Amino acid sequence: PRPINAWLRGDHKGSDFYQLSEMLAGLPAVLFLFLTGISLVIVLERCGRRGESPWKVVLRRSGYILVIAVLFRLQQWASYWRDSPVAGILKVDILNTIAVGLGVAGVAILLVPTRLRPAGAAVGAVAAAMLTPLAWSIPAGAEPWFLLAYLRGGAQIASFPLFPWVSYTFTGVLVGLLIVGQKDRTEVDRTMQW
């Protein structure tokens, strides 16, 4: 349930406004993941120009965001330490998914030859979406639970598991590759004005 539930009377929860608010409430996470994919491509292109190792850059950025995510959860746990279980520190939230999704998409794209990367990103997006039912069919009692949280999610352990959310990162990678792959710099500028 979204926070707007608390502000609406029961008879308004079937309204068009409520349906619209539910849809709009889900967009920020999708946009963050999508833009993460686009920024990954821009960073990888810059690495190529600077001569930096793209592997190091992808893993460093992914690790940095993951550390921030865990520190954020640690801060939340410390703020409510009497009423908050220690396992809450490992809960998978949107920052965790951005970090791991960035690492997964980055490594996957780097493993694909440059000319095939747009196809690889499209395959990654479709595969992540299609593997979601399989990932979510893993039994809830499977151990270790915190790794399971990244795969299948659940109300108590993960709000944003990798499946299906990483498909938005791969879609962002695809769009980023199409934008960066344009030969004429004015075309890139025109595309970025959308």
C-alpha atoms as an extended CHARMM CRD file, in Angstrom:
* protein
*
       194  EXT
         1         1  PRO       CA              0.0000000000        0.0000000000        0.0000000000  PROA      1               0.0000000000
         2         2  ARG       CA              1.1980000000        3.4500000000       -0.9210000000  PROA      2               0.0000000000
         3         3  PRO       CA              1.2110000000        6.3650000000        1.5680000000  PROA      3               0.0000000000
         4         4  ILE       CA             -1.7680000000        7.9580000000       -0.1600000000  PROA      4               0.0000000000
         5         5  ASN       CA             -3.9310000000        5.1390000000        1.2520000000  PROA      5               0.0000000000
         6         6  ALA       CA             -3.8800000000        6.8560000000        4.6180000000  PROA      6               0.0000000000
         7         7  TRP       CA             -5.2050000000       10.1100000000        3.2020000000  PROA      7               0.0000000000
         8         8  LEU       CA             -8.1920000000        8.7880000000        1.2690000000  PROA      8               0.0000000000
         9         9  ARG       CA            -11.5750000000        7.6270000000        2.4370000000  PROA      9               0.0000000000
        10        10  GLY       CA            -12.5220000000        4.1200000000        1.4000000000  PROA      10              0.0000000000
        11        11  ASP       CA            -15.0430000000        5.2840000000       -1.1860000000  PROA      11              0.0000000000
        12        12  HSD       CA            -12.3480000000        7.2810000000       -3.0220000000  PROA      12              0.0000000000
        13        13  LYS       CA             -9.9390000000        4.3640000000       -3.3800000000  PROA      13              0.0000000000
        14        14  GLY       CA            -11.6810000000        3.1700000000       -6.5180000000  PROA      14              0.0000000000
        15        15  SER       CA            -11.5480000000        6.5970000000       -8.1650000000  PROA      15              0.0000000000
        16        16  ASP       CA             -9.6050000000        7.5490000000      -11.2790000000  PROA      16              0.0000000000
        17        17  PHE       CA             -7.4560000000        9.8820000000       -9.1660000000  PROA      17              0.0000000000
        18        18  TYR       CA             -6.4740000000        7.0140000000       -6.9010000000  PROA      18              0.0000000000
        19        19  GLN       CA             -5.5850000000        4.7680000000       -9.8440000000  PROA      19              0.0000000000
        20        20  LEU       CA             -3.4840000000        7.5630000000      -11.3570000000  PROA      20              0.0000000000
        21        21  SER       CA             -1.7220000000        8.1890000000       -8.0390000000  PROA      21              0.0000000000
        22        22  GLU       CA             -0.8890000000        4.4920000000       -7.7210000000  PROA      22              0.0000000000
        23        23  MET       CA              0.6560000000        4.4980000000      -11.2090000000  PROA      23              0.0000000000
        24        24  LEU       CA              2.6280000000        7.7020000000      -10.6130000000  PROA      24              0.0000000000
        25        25  ALA       CA              3.9150000000        6.4170000000       -7.2680000000  PROA      25              0.0000000000
        26        26  GLY       CA              5.6990000000        3.5850000000       -9.0740000000  PROA      26              0.0000000000
        27        27  LEU       CA              7.4330000000        5.7440000000      -11.6640000000  PROA      27              0.0000000000
        28        28  PRO       CA             10.3770000000        7.1730000000       -9.6560000000  PROA      28              0.0000000000
        29        29  ALA       CA             11.9720000000        3.7520000000       -9.0970000000  PROA      29              0.0000000000
        30        30  VAL       CA             11.5630000000        2.8560000000      -12.7640000000  PROA      30              0.0000000000
        31        31  LEU       CA             13.0630000000        6.1610000000      -13.8520000000  PROA      31              0.0000000000
        32        32  PHE       CA             16.0100000000        5.8480000000      -11.4520000000  PROA      32              0.0000000000
        33        33  LEU       CA             16.8410000000        2.4030000000      -12.7910000000  PROA      33              0.0000000000
        34        34  PHE       CA             16.3600000000        3.4840000000      -16.4100000000  PROA      34              0.0000000000
        35        35  LEU       CA             18.6040000000        6.5320000000      -15.9590000000  PROA      35              0.0000000000
        36        36  THR       CA             21.1870000000        4.3660000000      -14.1970000000  PROA      36              0.0000000000
        37        37  GLY       CA             21.4450000000        2.3380000000      -17.4110000000  PROA      37              0.0000000000
        38        38  ILE       CA             21.8460000000        5.4500000000      -19.5540000000  PROA      38              0.0000000000
        39        39  SER       CA             24.4990000000        6.8880000000      -17.2250000000  PROA      39              0.0000000000
        40        40  LEU       CA             26.3630000000        3.5690000000      -17.2830000000  PROA      40              0.0000000000
        41        41  VAL       CA             26.7790000000        3.8570000000      -21.0540000000  PROA      41              0.0000000000
        42        42  ILE       CA             27.9490000000        7.4610000000      -20.8010000000  PROA      42              0.0000000000
        43        43  VAL       CA             30.5020000000        6.5010000000      -18.1400000000  PROA      43              0.0000000000
        44        44  LEU       CA             31.7510000000        3.5450000000      -20.2090000000  PROA      44              0.0000000000
        45        45  GLU       CA             32.1840000000        5.7880000000      -23.2440000000  PROA      45              0.0000000000
        46        46  ARG       CA             34.1740000000        8.2620000000      -21.1560000000  PROA      46              0.0000000000
        47        47  CYS       CA             36.3340000000        5.3890000000      -19.8500000000  PROA      47              0.0000000000
        48        48  GLY       CA             37.1840000000        4.4710000000      -23.4280000000  PROA      48              0.0000000000
        49        49  ARG       CA             38.3120000000        8.0240000000      -24.1910000000  PROA      49              0.0000000000
        50        50  ARG       CA             40.3630000000        8.3130000000      -20.9940000000  PROA      50              0.0000000000
        51        51  GLY       CA             41.9240000000        4.8690000000      -21.1960000000  PROA      51              0.0000000000
        52        52  GLU       CA             40.4870000000        3.7890000000      -17.8270000000  PROA      52              0.0000000000
        53        53  SER       CA             39.5390000000        0.2010000000      -17.0950000000  PROA      53              0.0000000000
        54        54  PRO       CA             35.7580000000       -0.0520000000      -17.5930000000  PROA      54              0.0000000000
        55        55  TRP       CA             35.6460000000       -3.0870000000      -15.2950000000  PROA      55              0.0000000000
        56        56  LYS       CA             37.1140000000       -1.0990000000      -12.4140000000  PROA      56              0.0000000000
        57        57  VAL       CA             34.7910000000        1.8250000000      -12.9940000000  PROA      57              0.0000000000
        58        58  VAL       CA             31.6450000000       -0.3440000000      -13.1310000000  PROA      58              0.0000000000
        59        59  LEU       CA             32.5300000000       -2.3410000000      -10.0260000000  PROA      59              0.0000000000
        60        60  ARG       CA             33.6880000000        0.7350000000       -8.0990000000  PROA      60              0.0000000000
        61        61  ARG       CA             30.4890000000        2.6700000000       -8.8650000000  PROA      61              0.0000000000
        62        62  SER       CA             28.3040000000       -0.3090000000       -8.1030000000  PROA      62              0.0000000000
        63        63  GLY       CA             30.1480000000       -0.9720000000       -4.8450000000  PROA      63              0.0000000000
        64        64  TYR       CA             29.9930000000        2.6850000000       -3.8390000000  PROA      64              0.0000000000
        65        65  ILE       CA             26.2070000000        2.8080000000       -4.2510000000  PROA      65              0.0000000000
        66        66  LEU       CA             25.8310000000       -0.5080000000       -2.4020000000  PROA      66              0.0000000000
        67        67  VAL       CA             27.8690000000        0.8280000000        0.5330000000  PROA      67              0.0000000000
        68        68  ILE       CA             25.6660000000        3.9380000000        0.6290000000  PROA      68              0.0000000000
        69        69  ALA       CA             22.5670000000        1.7030000000        0.6060000000  PROA      69              0.0000000000
        70        70  VAL       CA             23.8190000000       -0.3830000000        3.5320000000  PROA      70              0.0000000000
        71        71  LEU       CA             24.8910000000        2.7110000000        5.4740000000  PROA      71              0.0000000000
        72        72  PHE       CA             21.4620000000        4.2180000000        4.8950000000  PROA      72              0.0000000000
        73        73  ARG       CA             19.7690000000        1.0580000000        6.2230000000  PROA      73              0.0000000000
        74        74  LEU       CA             22.2100000000        1.0280000000        9.1780000000  PROA      74              0.0000000000
        75        75  GLN       CA             21.2830000000        4.6190000000        9.9850000000  PROA      75              0.0000000000
        76        76  GLN       CA             17.5840000000        3.7310000000        9.8210000000  PROA      76              0.0000000000
        77        77  TRP       CA             18.1440000000        0.7310000000       12.0760000000  PROA      77              0.0000000000
        78        78  ALA       CA             20.1000000000        2.8320000000       14.5870000000  PROA      78              0.0000000000
        79        79  SER       CA             17.3510000000        5.4600000000       14.6320000000  PROA      79              0.0000000000
        80        80  TYR       CA             14.7560000000        2.8460000000       15.5960000000  PROA      80              0.0000000000
        81        81  TRP       CA             17.0470000000        0.3460000000       17.2990000000  PROA      81              0.0000000000
        82        82  ARG       CA             14.6000000000       -0.7400000000       19.9850000000  PROA      82              0.0000000000
        83        83  ASP       CA             11.8680000000       -1.6330000000       17.5110000000  PROA      83              0.0000000000
        84        84  SER       CA             13.9660000000       -2.6170000000       14.5180000000  PROA      84              0.0000000000
        85        85  PRO       CA             15.4090000000       -6.0990000000       13.9140000000  PROA      85              0.0000000000
        86        86  VAL       CA             19.0900000000       -6.3240000000       12.9510000000  PROA      86              0.0000000000
        87        87  ALA       CA             18.0920000000       -8.1850000000        9.7700000000  PROA      87              0.0000000000
        88        88  GLY       CA             16.5740000000       -4.9140000000        8.5550000000  PROA      88              0.0000000000
        89        89  ILE       CA             20.0820000000       -3.6830000000        7.7640000000  PROA      89              0.0000000000
        90        90  LEU       CA             20.2280000000       -6.1750000000        4.8820000000  PROA      90              0.0000000000
        91        91  LYS       CA             16.7800000000       -5.3570000000        3.4930000000  PROA      91              0.0000000000
        92        92  VAL       CA             16.8300000000       -4.8050000000       -0.2760000000  PROA      92              0.0000000000
        93        93  ASP       CA             15.5740000000       -1.3670000000       -1.1910000000  PROA      93              0.0000000000
        94        94  ILE       CA             15.8440000000        0.7350000000       -4.3480000000  PROA      94              0.0000000000
        95        95  LEU       CA             19.4550000000        1.8110000000       -3.6970000000  PROA      95              0.0000000000
        96        96  ASN       CA             20.5100000000       -1.8200000000       -3.3190000000  PROA      96              0.0000000000
        97        97  THR       CA             18.7870000000       -2.6790000000       -6.5870000000  PROA      97              0.0000000000
        98        98  ILE       CA             20.3800000000        0.2850000000       -8.3640000000  PROA      98              0.0000000000
        99        99  ALA       CA             23.8170000000       -0.8130000000       -7.1370000000  PROA      99              0.0000000000
       100       100  VAL       CA             23.5190000000       -4.4880000000       -7.9730000000  PROA      100             0.0000000000
       101       101  GLY       CA             21.6340000000       -3.7540000000      -11.2070000000  PROA      101             0.0000000000
       102       102  LEU       CA             24.4160000000       -1.3760000000      -12.2570000000  PROA      102             0.0000000000
       103       103  GLY       CA             27.0020000000       -4.0720000000      -11.5760000000  PROA      103             0.0000000000
       104       104  VAL       CA             25.0360000000       -6.8190000000      -13.3360000000  PROA      104             0.0000000000
       105       105  ALA       CA             24.2440000000       -4.6820000000      -16.4010000000  PROA      105             0.0000000000
       106       106  GLY       CA             27.7850000000       -3.2960000000      -16.5390000000  PROA      106             0.0000000000
       107       107  VAL       CA             29.4680000000       -6.6920000000      -16.3750000000  PROA      107             0.0000000000
       108       108  ALA       CA             26.9830000000       -8.1970000000      -18.8380000000  PROA      108             0.0000000000
       109       109  ILE       CA             27.5250000000       -5.4040000000      -21.3660000000  PROA      109             0.0000000000
       110       110  LEU       CA             31.3090000000       -5.5400000000      -21.0100000000  PROA      110             0.0000000000
       111       111  LEU       CA             31.2320000000       -9.2620000000      -21.7990000000  PROA      111             0.0000000000
       112       112  VAL       CA             29.4940000000       -8.5920000000      -25.1280000000  PROA      112             0.0000000000
       113       113  PRO       CA             31.4940000000       -7.3650000000      -28.1600000000  PROA      113             0.0000000000
       114       114  THR       CA             31.0060000000       -3.6280000000      -28.7260000000  PROA      114             0.0000000000
       115       115  ARG       CA             29.0100000000       -3.9220000000      -31.9490000000  PROA      115             0.0000000000
       116       116  LEU       CA             26.5750000000       -6.3820000000      -30.3310000000  PROA      116             0.0000000000
       117       117  ARG       CA             25.9950000000       -4.4110000000      -27.1320000000  PROA      117             0.0000000000
       118       118  PRO       CA             22.6020000000       -2.9500000000      -28.1170000000  PROA      118             0.0000000000
       119       119  ALA       CA             21.3460000000       -6.4710000000      -28.8490000000  PROA      119             0.0000000000
       120       120  GLY       CA             22.9170000000       -7.6760000000      -25.6030000000  PROA      120             0.0000000000
       121       121  ALA       CA             21.1290000000       -4.9550000000      -23.6350000000  PROA      121             0.0000000000
       122       122  ALA       CA             17.8080000000       -5.8400000000      -25.2720000000  PROA      122             0.0000000000
       123       123  VAL       CA             18.3470000000       -9.5310000000      -24.4880000000  PROA      123             0.0000000000
       124       124  GLY       CA             19.2430000000       -8.6100000000      -20.8880000000  PROA      124             0.0000000000
       125       125  ALA       CA             16.0480000000       -6.5740000000      -20.4720000000  PROA      125             0.0000000000
       126       126  VAL       CA             13.8200000000       -9.2850000000      -21.9150000000  PROA      126             0.0000000000
       127       127  ALA       CA             15.6200000000      -12.0610000000      -20.0260000000  PROA      127             0.0000000000
       128       128  ALA       CA             15.2770000000      -10.2390000000      -16.6910000000  PROA      128             0.0000000000
       129       129  ALA       CA             11.5610000000       -9.7650000000      -17.2670000000  PROA      129             0.0000000000
       130       130  MET       CA             11.0210000000      -13.3400000000      -18.4290000000  PROA      130             0.0000000000
       131       131  LEU       CA             13.0560000000      -14.8840000000      -15.5860000000  PROA      131             0.0000000000
       132       132  THR       CA             10.9710000000      -13.0790000000      -12.9600000000  PROA      132             0.0000000000
       133       133  PRO       CA              8.4030000000      -15.8770000000      -12.4960000000  PROA      133             0.0000000000
       134       134  LEU       CA             11.2250000000      -18.4090000000      -12.1220000000  PROA      134             0.0000000000
       135       135  ALA       CA             13.0560000000      -16.2470000000       -9.5770000000  PROA      135             0.0000000000
       136       136  TRP       CA              9.8490000000      -15.6220000000       -7.6390000000  PROA      136             0.0000000000
       137       137  SER       CA              9.0840000000      -19.3400000000       -7.5150000000  PROA      137             0.0000000000
       138       138  ILE       CA             12.1310000000      -19.9920000000       -5.2990000000  PROA      138             0.0000000000
       139       139  PRO       CA             10.7520000000      -21.1870000000       -1.9460000000  PROA      139             0.0000000000
       140       140  ALA       CA             10.5910000000      -18.5060000000        0.7340000000  PROA      140             0.0000000000
       141       141  GLY       CA             12.5430000000      -20.6400000000        3.2120000000  PROA      141             0.0000000000
       142       142  ALA       CA             15.6010000000      -20.9150000000        0.9540000000  PROA      142             0.0000000000
       143       143  GLU       CA             18.8410000000      -19.8230000000        2.5710000000  PROA      143             0.0000000000
       144       144  PRO       CA             20.6580000000      -17.5010000000        2.7690000000  PROA      144             0.0000000000
       145       145  TRP       CA             17.6280000000      -15.2690000000        3.0380000000  PROA      145             0.0000000000
       146       146  PHE       CA             19.4370000000      -12.0030000000        2.2520000000  PROA      146             0.0000000000
       147       147  LEU       CA             20.5970000000      -13.3380000000       -1.1410000000  PROA      147             0.0000000000
       148       148  LEU       CA             17.1030000000      -14.6300000000       -1.7870000000  PROA      148             0.0000000000
       149       149  ALA       CA             15.8700000000      -11.0910000000       -1.1370000000  PROA      149             0.0000000000
       150       150  TYR       CA             17.8140000000       -9.8630000000       -4.1660000000  PROA      150             0.0000000000
       151       151  LEU       CA             16.2340000000      -12.5140000000       -6.3840000000  PROA      151             0.0000000000
       152       152  ARG       CA             12.6010000000      -12.8580000000       -5.3770000000  PROA      152             0.0000000000
       153       153  GLY       CA             11.7860000000      -10.1740000000       -2.8950000000  PROA      153             0.0000000000
       154       154  GLY       CA              8.9290000000      -10.1590000000       -0.4570000000  PROA      154             0.0000000000
       155       155  ALA       CA              7.2180000000       -7.6860000000        1.8220000000  PROA      155             0.0000000000
       156       156  GLN       CA              9.5850000000       -8.0970000000        4.7760000000  PROA      156             0.0000000000
       157       157  ILE       CA             12.9140000000       -8.6230000000        3.0310000000  PROA      157             0.0000000000
       158       158  ALA       CA             12.8400000000       -6.7200000000       -0.2380000000  PROA      158             0.0000000000
       159       159  SER       CA             10.7670000000       -4.0170000000       -1.8260000000  PROA      159             0.0000000000
       160       160  PHE       CA             12.8260000000       -3.9930000000       -5.0190000000  PROA      160             0.0000000000
       161       161  PRO       CA             14.3410000000       -7.3850000000       -5.9090000000  PROA      161             0.0000000000
       162       162  LEU       CA             16.4960000000       -7.6510000000       -9.0300000000  PROA      162             0.0000000000
       163       163  PHE       CA             13.7800000000       -9.4930000000      -10.8910000000  PROA      163             0.0000000000
       164       164  PRO       CA             12.0150000000       -7.7310000000      -12.6250000000  PROA      164             0.0000000000
       165       165  TRP       CA             13.5590000000       -4.3510000000      -11.7070000000  PROA      165             0.0000000000
       166       166  VAL       CA             16.9430000000       -4.8900000000      -13.3930000000  PROA      166             0.0000000000
       167       167  SER       CA             15.1400000000       -5.0490000000      -16.7420000000  PROA      167             0.0000000000
       168       168  TYR       CA             14.6870000000       -1.2660000000      -16.5080000000  PROA      168             0.0000000000
       169       169  THR       CA             18.4440000000       -0.8290000000      -16.0970000000  PROA      169             0.0000000000
       170       170  PHE       CA             19.1010000000       -2.9560000000      -19.1750000000  PROA      170             0.0000000000
       171       171  THR       CA             16.4930000000       -0.9190000000      -21.0810000000  PROA      171             0.0000000000
       172       172  GLY       CA             18.3280000000        2.2460000000      -20.0460000000  PROA      172             0.0000000000
       173       173  VAL       CA             21.5810000000        0.7040000000      -21.2750000000  PROA      173             0.0000000000
       174       174  LEU       CA             19.9300000000       -0.0030000000      -24.6290000000  PROA      174             0.0000000000
       175       175  VAL       CA             18.6830000000        3.5730000000      -24.9720000000  PROA      175             0.0000000000
       176       176  GLY       CA             22.0680000000        4.9190000000      -23.8480000000  PROA      176             0.0000000000
       177       177  LEU       CA             23.8720000000        2.7940000000      -26.4350000000  PROA      177             0.0000000000
       178       178  LEU       CA             21.5410000000        4.0530000000      -29.1500000000  PROA      178             0.0000000000
       179       179  ILE       CA             22.1340000000        7.6660000000      -28.1050000000  PROA      179             0.0000000000
       180       180  VAL       CA             25.9130000000        7.3800000000      -27.7260000000  PROA      180             0.0000000000
       181       181  GLY       CA             26.2140000000        5.2540000000      -30.8720000000  PROA      181             0.0000000000
       182       182  GLN       CA             25.0850000000        8.0830000000      -33.1120000000  PROA      182             0.0000000000
       183       183  LYS       CA             27.9970000000        9.1900000000      -35.3010000000  PROA      183             0.0000000000
       184       184  ASP       CA             27.0810000000       12.8420000000      -35.7160000000  PROA      184             0.0000000000
       185       185  ARG       CA             27.5350000000       14.8340000000      -32.5110000000  PROA      185             0.0000000000
       186       186  THR       CA             24.6630000000       17.1690000000      -33.4420000000  PROA      186             0.0000000000
       187       187  GLU       CA             22.3860000000       14.1230000000      -33.6060000000  PROA      187             0.0000000000
       188       188  VAL       CA             23.3920000000       13.2170000000      -30.0480000000  PROA      188             0.0000000000
       189       189  ASP       CA             22.6250000000       16.7670000000      -28.9130000000  PROA      189             0.0000000000
       190       190  ARG       CA             19.2700000000       16.7140000000      -30.7240000000  PROA      190             0.0000000000
       191       191  THR       CA             18.4030000000       13.3230000000      -29.1900000000  PROA      191             0.0000000000
       192       192  MET       CA             19.2580000000       14.5390000000      -25.6970000000  PROA      192             0.0000000000
       193       193  GLN       CA             16.7890000000       17.4370000000      -26.0720000000  PROA      193             0.0000000000
       194       194  TRP       CA             13.7900000000       15.1030000000      -25.9130000000  PROA      194             0.0000000000
